[in-house]
mmCIF file of C-alpha atoms in Angstrom:
data_model
loop_
_atom_site.group_PDB
_atom_site.id
_atom_site.type_symbol
_atom_site.label_atom_id
_atom_site.label_comp_id
_atom_site.label_asym_id
_atom_site.label_seq_id
_atom_site.Cartn_x
_atom_site.Cartn_y
_atom_site.Cartn_z
ATOM 1 C CA MET A 1 -8.025 -64.817 -4.086
ATOM 2 C CA GLU A 2 -4.572 -66.140 -4.955
ATOM 3 C CA LYS A 3 -3.096 -64.584 -1.780
ATOM 4 C CA LYS A 4 -5.666 -66.398 0.343
ATOM 5 C CA ARG A 5 -4.900 -69.665 -1.400
ATOM 6 C CA GLN A 6 -1.161 -69.245 -0.788
ATOM 7 C CA ALA A 7 -1.752 -68.335 2.864
ATOM 8 C CA LEU A 8 -3.957 -71.389 3.356
ATOM 9 C CA LYS A 9 -1.368 -73.601 1.698
ATOM 10 C CA LYS A 10 1.358 -72.270 4.034
ATOM 11 C CA LEU A 11 -0.882 -72.812 7.053
ATOM 12 C CA LEU A 12 -1.674 -76.385 6.045
ATOM 13 C CA LEU A 13 2.008 -77.166 5.491
ATOM 14 C CA ALA A 14 2.881 -75.763 8.927
ATOM 15 C CA VAL A 15 0.147 -77.815 10.612
ATOM 16 C CA GLU A 16 1.196 -80.964 8.779
ATOM 17 C CA LYS A 17 4.821 -80.443 9.784
ATOM 18 C CA GLU A 18 3.812 -80.002 13.439
ATOM 19 C CA LEU A 19 1.666 -83.145 13.397
ATOM 20 C CA LEU A 20 4.541 -85.230 12.043
ATOM 21 C CA ARG A 21 7.016 -83.968 14.642
ATOM 22 C CA LYS A 22 8.132 -86.496 17.251
ATOM 23 C CA PRO A 23 7.038 -85.556 20.789
ATOM 24 C CA ASP A 24 9.757 -84.588 23.255
ATOM 25 C CA ARG A 25 10.711 -86.711 26.264
ATOM 26 C CA LYS A 26 8.639 -84.677 28.726
ATOM 27 C CA THR A 27 5.487 -85.263 26.663
ATOM 28 C CA LEU A 28 6.215 -88.983 26.372
ATOM 29 C CA ASP A 29 6.714 -89.254 30.143
ATOM 30 C CA ARG A 30 3.389 -87.527 30.779
ATOM 31 C CA LEU A 31 1.560 -89.776 28.329
ATOM 32 C CA SER A 32 3.106 -92.798 30.049
ATOM 33 C CA LEU A 33 1.755 -91.549 33.384
ATOM 34 C CA LEU A 34 -1.737 -91.478 31.887
ATOM 35 C CA ALA A 35 -1.259 -95.108 30.871
ATOM 36 C CA GLY A 36 -0.246 -96.001 34.433
ATOM 37 C CA PHE A 37 3.534 -96.135 34.099
ATOM 38 C CA GLN A 38 6.223 -94.202 35.929
ATOM 39 C CA ASP A 39 7.965 -92.937 32.795
ATOM 40 C CA TRP A 40 8.495 -93.583 29.094
ATOM 41 C CA ASP A 41 11.233 -96.148 29.703
ATOM 42 C CA SER A 42 9.065 -98.302 31.966
ATOM 43 C CA PHE A 43 6.242 -98.105 29.429
ATOM 44 C CA GLN A 44 8.576 -99.202 26.645
ATOM 45 C CA ASP A 45 9.968 -102.048 28.772
ATOM 46 C CA ALA A 46 6.463 -103.341 29.469
ATOM 47 C CA LEU A 47 5.420 -102.939 25.851
ATOM 48 C CA HIS A 48 8.450 -104.472 24.142
ATOM 49 C CA GLY A 49 10.221 -106.436 26.821
ATOM 50 C CA ASP A 50 9.668 -109.341 29.147
ATOM 51 C CA VAL A 51 8.716 -107.123 32.083
ATOM 52 C CA SER A 52 5.162 -107.459 33.346
ATOM 53 C CA ALA A 53 3.127 -104.286 33.710
ATOM 54 C CA ASP A 54 2.391 -105.419 37.286
ATOM 55 C CA GLU A 55 6.020 -104.622 38.132
ATOM 56 C CA ASN A 56 5.203 -100.956 37.682
ATOM 57 C CA TYR A 57 2.732 -100.964 40.560
ATOM 58 C CA LYS A 58 4.976 -102.556 43.164
ATOM 59 C CA THR A 59 6.017 -100.216 45.934
ATOM 60 C CA LYS A 60 9.703 -99.576 46.225
ATOM 61 C CA LYS A 61 11.270 -100.400 49.575
#
């Protein structure tokens, strides 16, 4: 029983560590696309800056 308890404890620690890990840039870019932005930087600019989110939808000439 003690071996199972130790194994479960190790598994829980590994899962917790993975959940607390910061996502990489590729993941952040993909999440930004789901929110309607071109990339993570444009999402951050719209979220924290003075840039309107409408700027993201303008076509580039």
